[in-house]
Coordinates of C-alpha atoms and ligand atoms in Angstrom, one line a residue:
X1 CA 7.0 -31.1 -19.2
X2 CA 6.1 -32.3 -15.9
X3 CA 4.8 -30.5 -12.9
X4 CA 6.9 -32.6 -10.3
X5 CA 10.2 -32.5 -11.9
X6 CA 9.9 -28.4 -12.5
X7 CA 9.0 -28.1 -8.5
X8 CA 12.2 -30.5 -7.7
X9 CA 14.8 -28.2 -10.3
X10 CA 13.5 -25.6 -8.5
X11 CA 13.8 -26.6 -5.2
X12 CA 17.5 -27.9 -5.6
X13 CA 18.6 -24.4 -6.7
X14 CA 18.6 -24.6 -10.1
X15 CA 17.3 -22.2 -12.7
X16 CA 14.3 -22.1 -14.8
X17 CA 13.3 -21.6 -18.2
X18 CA 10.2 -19.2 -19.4
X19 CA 8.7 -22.2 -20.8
X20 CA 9.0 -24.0 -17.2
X21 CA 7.8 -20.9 -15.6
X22 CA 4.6 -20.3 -18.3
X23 CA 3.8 -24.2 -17.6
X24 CA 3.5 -24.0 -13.7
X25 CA 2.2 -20.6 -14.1
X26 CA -0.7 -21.2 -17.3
X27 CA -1.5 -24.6 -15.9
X28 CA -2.6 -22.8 -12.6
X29 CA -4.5 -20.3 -14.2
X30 CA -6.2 -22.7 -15.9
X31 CA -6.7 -25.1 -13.3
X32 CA -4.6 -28.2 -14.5
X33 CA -2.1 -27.7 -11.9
X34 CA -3.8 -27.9 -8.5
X35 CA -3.4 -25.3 -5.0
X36 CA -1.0 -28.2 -3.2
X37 CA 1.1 -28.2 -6.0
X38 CA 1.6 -24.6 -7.1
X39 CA 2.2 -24.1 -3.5
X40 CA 5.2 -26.5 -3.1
X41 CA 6.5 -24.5 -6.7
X42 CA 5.9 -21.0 -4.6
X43 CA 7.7 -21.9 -1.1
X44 CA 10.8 -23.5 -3.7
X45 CA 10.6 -20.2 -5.2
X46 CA 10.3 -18.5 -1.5
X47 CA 13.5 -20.7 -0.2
X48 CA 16.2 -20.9 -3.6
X49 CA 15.2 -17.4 -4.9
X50 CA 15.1 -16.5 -8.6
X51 CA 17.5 -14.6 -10.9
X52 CA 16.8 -11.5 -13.0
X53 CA 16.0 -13.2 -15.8
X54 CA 13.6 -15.9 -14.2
X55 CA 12.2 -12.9 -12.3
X56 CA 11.5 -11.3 -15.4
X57 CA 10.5 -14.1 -17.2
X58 CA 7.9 -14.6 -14.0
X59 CA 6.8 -11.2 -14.4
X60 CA 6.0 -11.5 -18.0
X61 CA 4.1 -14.4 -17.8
X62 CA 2.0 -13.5 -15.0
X63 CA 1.5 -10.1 -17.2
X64 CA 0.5 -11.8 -20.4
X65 CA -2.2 -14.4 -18.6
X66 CA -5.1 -11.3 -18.7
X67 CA -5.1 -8.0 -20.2
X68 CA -3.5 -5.3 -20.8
X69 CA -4.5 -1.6 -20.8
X70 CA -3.8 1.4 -22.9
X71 CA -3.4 4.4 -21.4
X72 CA -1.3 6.1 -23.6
X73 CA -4.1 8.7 -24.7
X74 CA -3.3 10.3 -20.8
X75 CA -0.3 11.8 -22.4
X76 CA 3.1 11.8 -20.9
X77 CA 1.8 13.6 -17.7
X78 CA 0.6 10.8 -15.8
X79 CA 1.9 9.0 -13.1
X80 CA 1.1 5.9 -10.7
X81 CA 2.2 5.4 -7.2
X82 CA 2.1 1.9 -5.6
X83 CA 2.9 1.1 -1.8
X84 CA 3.8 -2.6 -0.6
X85 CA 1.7 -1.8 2.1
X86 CA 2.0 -1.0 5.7
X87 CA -0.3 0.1 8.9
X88 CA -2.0 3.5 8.6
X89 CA -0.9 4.0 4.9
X90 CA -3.6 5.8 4.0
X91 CA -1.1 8.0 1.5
X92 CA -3.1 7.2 -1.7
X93 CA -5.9 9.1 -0.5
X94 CA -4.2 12.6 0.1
X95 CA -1.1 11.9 -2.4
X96 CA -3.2 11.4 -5.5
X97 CA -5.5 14.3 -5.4
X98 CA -2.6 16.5 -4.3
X99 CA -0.6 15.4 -7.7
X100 CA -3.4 15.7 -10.0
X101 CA -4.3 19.2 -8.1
X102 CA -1.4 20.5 -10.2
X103 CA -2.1 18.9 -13.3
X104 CA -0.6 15.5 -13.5
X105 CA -3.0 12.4 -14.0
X106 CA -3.0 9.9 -11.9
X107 CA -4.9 6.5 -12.2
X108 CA -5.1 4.8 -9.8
X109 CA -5.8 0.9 -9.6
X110 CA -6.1 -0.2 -5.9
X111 CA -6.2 -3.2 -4.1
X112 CA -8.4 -4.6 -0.6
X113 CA -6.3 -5.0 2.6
X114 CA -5.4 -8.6 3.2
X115 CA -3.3 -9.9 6.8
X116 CA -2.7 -6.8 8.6
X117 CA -1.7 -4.3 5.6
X118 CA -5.0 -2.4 4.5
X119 CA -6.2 -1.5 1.3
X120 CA -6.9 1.8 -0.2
X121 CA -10.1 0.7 -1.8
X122 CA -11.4 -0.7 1.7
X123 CA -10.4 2.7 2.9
X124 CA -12.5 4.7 0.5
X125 CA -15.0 2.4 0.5
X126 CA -15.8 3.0 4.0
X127 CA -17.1 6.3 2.4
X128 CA -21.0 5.1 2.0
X129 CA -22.0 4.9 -1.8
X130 CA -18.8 5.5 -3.1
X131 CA -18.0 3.4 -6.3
X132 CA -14.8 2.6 -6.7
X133 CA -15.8 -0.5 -10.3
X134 CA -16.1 2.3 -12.7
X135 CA -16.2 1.8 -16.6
X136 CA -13.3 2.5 -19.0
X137 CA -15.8 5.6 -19.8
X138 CA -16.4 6.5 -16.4
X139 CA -12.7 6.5 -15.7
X140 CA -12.0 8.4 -18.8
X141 CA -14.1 11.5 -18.4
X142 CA -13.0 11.5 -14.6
X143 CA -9.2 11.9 -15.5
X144 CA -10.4 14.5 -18.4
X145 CA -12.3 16.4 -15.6
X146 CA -10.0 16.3 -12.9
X147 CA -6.9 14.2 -13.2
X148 CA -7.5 11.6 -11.2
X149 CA -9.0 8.1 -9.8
X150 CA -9.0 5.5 -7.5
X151 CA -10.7 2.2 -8.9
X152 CA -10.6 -1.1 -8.0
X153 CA -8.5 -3.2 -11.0
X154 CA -10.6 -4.4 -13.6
X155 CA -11.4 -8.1 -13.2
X156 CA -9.3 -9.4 -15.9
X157 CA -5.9 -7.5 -15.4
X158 CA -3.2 -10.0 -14.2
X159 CA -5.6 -12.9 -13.5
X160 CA -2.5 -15.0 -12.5
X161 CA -1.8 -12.5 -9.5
X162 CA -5.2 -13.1 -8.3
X163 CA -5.1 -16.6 -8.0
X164 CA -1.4 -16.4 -6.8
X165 CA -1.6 -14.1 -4.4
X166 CA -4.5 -15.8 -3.0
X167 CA -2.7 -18.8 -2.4
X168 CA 0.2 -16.9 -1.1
X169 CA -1.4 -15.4 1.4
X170 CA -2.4 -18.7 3.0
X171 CA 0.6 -20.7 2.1
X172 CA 3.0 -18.7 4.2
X173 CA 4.9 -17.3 0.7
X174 CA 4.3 -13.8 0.2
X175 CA 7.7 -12.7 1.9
X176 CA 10.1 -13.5 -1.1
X177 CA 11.1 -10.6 -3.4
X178 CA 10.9 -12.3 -7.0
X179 CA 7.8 -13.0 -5.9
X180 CA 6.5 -9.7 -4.9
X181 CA 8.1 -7.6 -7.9
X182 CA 6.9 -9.8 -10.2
X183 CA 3.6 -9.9 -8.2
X184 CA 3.6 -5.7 -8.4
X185 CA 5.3 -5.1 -11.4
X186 CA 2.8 -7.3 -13.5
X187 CA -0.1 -5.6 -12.2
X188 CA 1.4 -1.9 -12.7
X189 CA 2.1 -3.1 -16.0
X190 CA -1.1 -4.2 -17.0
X191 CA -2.4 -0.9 -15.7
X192 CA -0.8 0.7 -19.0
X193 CA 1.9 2.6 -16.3
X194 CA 4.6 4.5 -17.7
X195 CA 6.4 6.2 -14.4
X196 CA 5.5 4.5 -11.2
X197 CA 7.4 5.9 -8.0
X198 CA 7.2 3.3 -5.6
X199 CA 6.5 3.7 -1.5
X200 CA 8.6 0.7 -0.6
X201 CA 8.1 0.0 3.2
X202 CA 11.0 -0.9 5.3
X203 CA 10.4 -2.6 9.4
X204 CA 8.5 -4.8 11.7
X205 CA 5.1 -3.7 9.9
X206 CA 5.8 -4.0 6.1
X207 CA 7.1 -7.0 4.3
X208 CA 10.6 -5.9 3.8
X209 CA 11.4 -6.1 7.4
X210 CA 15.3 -4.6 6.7
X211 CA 16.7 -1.6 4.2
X212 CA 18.8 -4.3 2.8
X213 CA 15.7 -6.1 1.5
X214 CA 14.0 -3.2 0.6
X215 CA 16.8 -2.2 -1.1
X216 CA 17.2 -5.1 -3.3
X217 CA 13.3 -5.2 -3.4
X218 CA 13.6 -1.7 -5.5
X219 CA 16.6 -2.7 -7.7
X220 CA 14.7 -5.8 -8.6
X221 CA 11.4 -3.6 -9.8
X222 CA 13.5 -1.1 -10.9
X223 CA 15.1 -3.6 -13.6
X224 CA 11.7 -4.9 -14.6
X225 CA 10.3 -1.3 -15.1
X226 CA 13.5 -0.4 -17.4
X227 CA 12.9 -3.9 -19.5
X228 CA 9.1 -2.7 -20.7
X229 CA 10.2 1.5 -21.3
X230 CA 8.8 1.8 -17.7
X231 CA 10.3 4.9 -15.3
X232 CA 10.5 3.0 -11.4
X233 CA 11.8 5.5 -8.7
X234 CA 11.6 4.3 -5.6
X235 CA 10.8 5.6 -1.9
X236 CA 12.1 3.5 0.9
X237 CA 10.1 4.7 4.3
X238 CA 9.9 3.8 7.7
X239 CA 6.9 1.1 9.3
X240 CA 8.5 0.8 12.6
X241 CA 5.5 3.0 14.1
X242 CA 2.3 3.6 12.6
X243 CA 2.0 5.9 9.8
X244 CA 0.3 9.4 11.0
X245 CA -3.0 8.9 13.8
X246 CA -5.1 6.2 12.6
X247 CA -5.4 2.7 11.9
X248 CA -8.7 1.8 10.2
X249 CA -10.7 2.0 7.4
X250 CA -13.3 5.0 8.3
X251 CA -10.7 6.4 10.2
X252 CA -8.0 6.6 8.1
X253 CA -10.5 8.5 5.9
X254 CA -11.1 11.1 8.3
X255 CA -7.5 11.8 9.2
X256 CA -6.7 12.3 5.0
X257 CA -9.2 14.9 5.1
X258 CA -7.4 16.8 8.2
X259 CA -4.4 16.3 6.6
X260 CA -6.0 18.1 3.3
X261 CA -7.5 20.8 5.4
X262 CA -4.0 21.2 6.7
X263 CA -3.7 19.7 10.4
X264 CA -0.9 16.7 9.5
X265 CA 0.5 14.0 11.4
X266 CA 4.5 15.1 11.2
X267 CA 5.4 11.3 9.8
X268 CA 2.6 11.6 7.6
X269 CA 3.0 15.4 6.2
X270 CA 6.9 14.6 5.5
X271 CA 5.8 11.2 3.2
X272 CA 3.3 12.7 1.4
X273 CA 5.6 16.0 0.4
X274 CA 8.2 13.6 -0.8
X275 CA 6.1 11.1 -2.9
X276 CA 4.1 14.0 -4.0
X277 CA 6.8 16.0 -5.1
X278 CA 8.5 13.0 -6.4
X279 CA 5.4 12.4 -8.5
X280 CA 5.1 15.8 -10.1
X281 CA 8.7 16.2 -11.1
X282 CA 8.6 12.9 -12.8
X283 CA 4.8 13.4 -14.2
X284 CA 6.0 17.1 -15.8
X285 CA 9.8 16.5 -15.9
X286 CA 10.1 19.7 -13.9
X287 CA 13.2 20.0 -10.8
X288 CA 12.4 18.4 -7.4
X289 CA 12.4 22.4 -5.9
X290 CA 9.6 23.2 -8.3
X291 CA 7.5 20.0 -8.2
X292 CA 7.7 20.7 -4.0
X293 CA 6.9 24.2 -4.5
X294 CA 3.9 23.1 -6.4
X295 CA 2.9 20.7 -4.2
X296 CA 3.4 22.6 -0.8
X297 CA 1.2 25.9 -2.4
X298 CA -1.8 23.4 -3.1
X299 CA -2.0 22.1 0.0
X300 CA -1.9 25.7 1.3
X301 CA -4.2 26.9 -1.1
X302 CA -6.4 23.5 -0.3
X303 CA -6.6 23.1 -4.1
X304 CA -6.1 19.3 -3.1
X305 CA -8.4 19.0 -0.3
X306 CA -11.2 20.5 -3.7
X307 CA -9.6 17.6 -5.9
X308 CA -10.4 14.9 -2.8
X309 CA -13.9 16.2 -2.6
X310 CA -14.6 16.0 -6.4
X311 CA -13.7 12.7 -6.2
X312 CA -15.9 11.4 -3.8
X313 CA -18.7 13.3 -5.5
X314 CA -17.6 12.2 -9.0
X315 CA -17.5 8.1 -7.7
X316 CA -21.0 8.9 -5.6
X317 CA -19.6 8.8 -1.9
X318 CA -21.0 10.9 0.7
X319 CA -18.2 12.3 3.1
X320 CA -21.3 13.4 5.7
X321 CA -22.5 10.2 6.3
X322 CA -19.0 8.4 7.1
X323 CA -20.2 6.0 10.3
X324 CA -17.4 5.7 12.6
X325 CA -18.0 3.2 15.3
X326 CA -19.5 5.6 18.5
X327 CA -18.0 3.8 21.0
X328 CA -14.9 4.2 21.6
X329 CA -12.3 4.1 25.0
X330 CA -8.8 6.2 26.0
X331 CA -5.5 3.8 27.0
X332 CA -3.8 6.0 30.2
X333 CA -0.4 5.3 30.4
X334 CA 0.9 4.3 33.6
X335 CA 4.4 5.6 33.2
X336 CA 5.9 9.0 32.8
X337 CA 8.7 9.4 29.9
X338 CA 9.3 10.4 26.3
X339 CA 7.7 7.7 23.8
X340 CA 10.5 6.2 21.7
X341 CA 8.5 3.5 19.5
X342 CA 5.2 2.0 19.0
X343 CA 4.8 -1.5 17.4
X344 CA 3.2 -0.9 13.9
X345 CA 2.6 -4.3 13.1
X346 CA 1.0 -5.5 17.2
X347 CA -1.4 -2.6 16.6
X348 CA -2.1 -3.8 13.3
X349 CA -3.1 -6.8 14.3
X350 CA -5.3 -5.3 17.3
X351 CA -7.2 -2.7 14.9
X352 CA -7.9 -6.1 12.5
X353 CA -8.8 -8.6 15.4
X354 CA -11.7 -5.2 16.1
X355 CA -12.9 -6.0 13.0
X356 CA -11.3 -3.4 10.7
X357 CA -9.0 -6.4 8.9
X358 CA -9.5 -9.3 6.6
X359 CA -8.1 -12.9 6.8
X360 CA -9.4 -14.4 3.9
X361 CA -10.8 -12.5 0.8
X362 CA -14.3 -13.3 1.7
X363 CA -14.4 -12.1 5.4
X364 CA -16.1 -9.2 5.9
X365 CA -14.7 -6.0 7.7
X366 CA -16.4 -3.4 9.9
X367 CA -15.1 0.2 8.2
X368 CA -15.7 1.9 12.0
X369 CA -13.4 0.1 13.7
X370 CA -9.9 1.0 14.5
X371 CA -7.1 2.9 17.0
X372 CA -6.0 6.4 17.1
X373 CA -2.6 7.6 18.3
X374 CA -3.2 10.9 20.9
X375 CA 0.3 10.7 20.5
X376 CA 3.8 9.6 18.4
X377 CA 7.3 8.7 19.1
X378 CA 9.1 11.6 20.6
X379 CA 6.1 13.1 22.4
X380 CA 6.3 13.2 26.7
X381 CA 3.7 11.6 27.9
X382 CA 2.4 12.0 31.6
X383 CA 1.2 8.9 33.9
X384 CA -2.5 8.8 33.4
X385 CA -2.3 10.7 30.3
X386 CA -4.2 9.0 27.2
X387 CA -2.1 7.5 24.3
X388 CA -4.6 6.2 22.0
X389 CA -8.5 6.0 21.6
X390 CA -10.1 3.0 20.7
X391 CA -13.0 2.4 18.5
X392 CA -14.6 -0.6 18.7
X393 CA -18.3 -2.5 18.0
X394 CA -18.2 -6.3 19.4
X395 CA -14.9 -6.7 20.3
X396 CA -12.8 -5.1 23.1
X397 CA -9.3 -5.5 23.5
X398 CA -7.4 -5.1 26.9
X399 CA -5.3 -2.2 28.1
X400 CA -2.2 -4.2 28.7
X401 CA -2.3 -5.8 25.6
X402 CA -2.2 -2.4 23.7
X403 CA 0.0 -0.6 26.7
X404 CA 3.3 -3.2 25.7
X405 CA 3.4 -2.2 22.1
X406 CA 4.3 1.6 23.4
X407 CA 8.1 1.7 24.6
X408 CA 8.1 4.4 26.8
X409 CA 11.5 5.6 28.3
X410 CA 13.5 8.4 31.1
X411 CA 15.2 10.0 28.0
X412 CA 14.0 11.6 24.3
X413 CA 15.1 9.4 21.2
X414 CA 16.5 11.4 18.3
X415 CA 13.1 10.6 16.0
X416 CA 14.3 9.9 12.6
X417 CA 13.5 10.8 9.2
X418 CA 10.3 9.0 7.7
X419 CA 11.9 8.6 4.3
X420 CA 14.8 6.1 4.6
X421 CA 16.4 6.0 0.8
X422 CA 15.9 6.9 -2.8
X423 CA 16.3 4.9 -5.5
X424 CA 15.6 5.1 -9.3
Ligands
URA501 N1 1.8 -6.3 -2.9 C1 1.5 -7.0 -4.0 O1 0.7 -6.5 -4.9 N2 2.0 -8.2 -4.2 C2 2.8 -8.8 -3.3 O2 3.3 -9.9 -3.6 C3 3.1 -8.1 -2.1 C4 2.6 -6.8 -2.0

C-alpha cells in the first residue's frame, strides 16, 4: 500500500477500504507516516467526506489502536454524557452528580479545553489539590461509594485520537463530521460506555455551526453507537450565547455550585433538567416524567449539591481555597434596550486571550481568569448599567472590544428554548 496513492483516492472522492484506513491510521500511530502527510489524508477527509461504512471503519480503527475498558461490573445503571464542547459548558459538573444523586453511575472520562471550547477537567482542576488521574481502584470504590467520577482518560485509551486530534487542531481539520464521531465515538467506546446521551452543540460557538449539521452530526454517532450494542440519544442545544454566567475555569466552578445550591442561570437550569432527566430515564429505564421528577426533588432536596461535595473530597480538592483572580472590572453599557444576543464564540476568545484558554497542549492556563454575564439575552438593560465583570491578572481587554459582542436593541426578542432537538 502506499501512503500517497491512499491521500490522492481520497482526495478525488473515492471511497476507502478498512485496510486503507488502518494503514494511514496505524502507520501514524506508529510514526511511519509523518504530521505533513497525515494531514493532507485529514483535510481530503475534511473536503470529500466519508460514508457510513468508512466512518465506521475509521471509528473502529482508531478504537482498536489502545485499550479498551470493561465496565460492565457497573451494571446496567450507568450512563455517560459527552458534550462537543461549547463556551461556559460547565454541565458535567452539576449534571453528573445530580444523576448519580439518584442512583445511576456515572463515569466520567473528560478531556482539557483546547481553541476556545474548555474542558471539564481544566474546570475541576482549578479546584486546588483535586486529582482528577485516579487508579482503576480509586475509580472503582468511588462509583461503589457514590456513583460517580470525573477522571482524566487513562493514557492509553484511543491513543490514535490523541495524536489525531492534536494534529487537527493545528491543521485547520477538526470541523468535518466523520471526523469528529469517529473522533468521540472511539473514545466513548473505549470508555466501556453502554448509553451515552449526547449534548451536541449547535451555533457560532460550537463546531456544528447549523441544526442541519448537528443533525447529521447525531445520526452519524447514533449509527456508530447502534453498530457496537451502544444506546446514543442525542441533545441538540443552543451556543449562540454563552451557556449560564461564566466563562472560565475557577469561575465556572463557582457558578456549578450556585446552581447546586439552587440560584441557576435560566439557559443553564433548563439544560441540565433535560440532560439529567434524559440520563436517569435511560440509566433506570424509568418514563421521562419520573426521571424529571427525580431529578427536580434532588436538586431541591440539595442531594446533588452533597454528591458534588463528596466528590471533590473523595479526589482531594478543597472548594475553600478556589483562587479567583481579585481583580476584576464592570463593562457599562452605553445604550438603553432589551439584550437580544451575545457572541459566545468573541467572548470565548476574550476569556482565552485573559489567560483562561489553551492554544497548544502545552500552554499553560491561569484557572482565575474569565468573564461573567450580570446579565442574558432578554434582560433590559439601562445606559451605564454593568453587563459583565471581568476577571483578569496580566492582561486587560478594552471595553469596546467586549461592548460589540452584546446586540442591544428598542424592542424584546422572543428568547428561545435552550434545547433545540432530540434525537436517538
Ligand atoms: N470532541 C472530540 O472529542 N473530538 C472532536 O473531533 C471534536 C470534539
Amino acid at each position: 500500500m502506499d501512503t500517497i496513492d491512499i491521500i490522492n483516492k481520497k482526495r478525488m472522492g473515492f471511497s476507502l477500504t478498512r485496510e486503507e484506513i488502518s494503514y494511514m491510521v496505524m502507520g501514524y500511530v506508529k510514526e511511519e507516516i509523518p504530521d505533513y502527510q497525515m494531514s493532507a489524508f485529514l483535510m481530503s477527509i475534511c473536503t470529500k467526506g466519508m460514508n457510513e461504512e468508512e466512518t465506521f471503519d475509521l471509528t473502529d480503527v482508531m478504537l482498536h489502536s489502545g485499550e479498551i475498558l470493561d465496565t460492565s461490573m457497573f451494571g446496567i445503571h450507568t450512563v455517560d454524557k459527552h458534550s462537543t464542547g461549547g463556551v461556559g459548558d460547565k454541565t458535567t459538573l452539576v449534571v453528573a452528580p445530580l444523576v448519580a444523586s439518584v442512583g445511576v453511575n456515572v463515569i466520567k472520562m473528560s478531556g482539557r479545553g483546547l481553541g476556545f471550547t474548555g474542558g471539564t477537567i481544566d474546570k475541576l482542576e482549578s479546584i486546588p489539590g483535586l486529582r482528577t488521574y485516579l487508579t482503576e481502584e480509586e475509580l472503582m470504590k468511588q462509583i461503589e461509594d457514590i456513583h460517580v467520577c470525573i477522571a482524566s482518560g487513562g493514557k492509553d485509551l484511543v491513543i490514535a485520537d490523541k495524536k489525531m486530534y492534536a494534529l487537527r487542531d493545528v491543521t485547520g481539520t477538526v470541523e468535518s463530521i466523520p471526523l469528529i464521531a469517529s473522533s468521540i465515538m472511539s473514545k466513548k467506546i473505549a470508555a466501556g460506555s453502554k448509553k451515552i446521551v449526547m449534548d451536541v452543540k449547535v451555533g457560532n460557538g460550537a463546531l456544528m455551526k447549523t441544526k442541519e449539521e448537528a443533525e447529521q452530526l447525531s445520526k452519524t454517532m447514533i449509527q456508530i453507537g447502534k453498530k457496537y450494542g451502544v444506546q446514543v440519544e442525542c441533545v441538540l442545544s443552543d451556543m449562540t450565547c454563552p451557556l449560564g454566567y461564566a466563562i472560565g475555569n475557577a469561575l465556572e466552578v463557582k457558578e456549578s455550585i450556585e446552581a447546586l445550591k439552587g440560584n441557576f442561570a435560566p439557559d443553564f437550569y433548563e439544560l441540565v433538567v433535560f440532560l439529567a432527566s434524559r440520563m436517569v430515564a435511560l440509566g433506570l429505564e424509568i418514563s421521562l416524567e419520573e426521571a424529571k421528577r427525580m431529578v427536580l426533588e434532588n436538586l431541591e432536596n440539595k442531594k446533588a449539591y452533597d454528591v458534588f461535595l463528596e466528590l471533590v473530597k473523595k479526589q482531594h480538592g478543597n472548594i475553600d481555597e478556589m483562587d479567583i483572580a481579585n481583580t476584576s472590572y464592570t463593562v457599562l453599557s452605553e445604550e438603553e434596550g432589551y439584550i437580544t444576543s451575545i457572541d459566545a464564540l468573541e467572548l470565548a476568545k476574550i476569556s482565552s486571550m485573559l489567560g483562561s484558554g489553551r492554544e497548544k497542549l502545552d500552554d499553560v492556563i491561569d484557572y482565575g481568569v474569565g468573564l461573567w454575564l450580570l446579565k442574558k439575552p432578554g434582560d433590559f438593560v439601562k445606559k451605564g448599567e454593568a453587563l459583565i465583570q471581568v476577571y483578569y491578572r496580566e492582561k486587560m481587554v478594552e471595553k469596546e472590544e467586549i461592548l460589540k459582542n452584546f446586540i442591544i436593541e428598542k424592542e424584546r426578542k422572543e428568547i428561545s428554548s435552550v434545547v433545540l432537538g432530540y434525537l436517538k
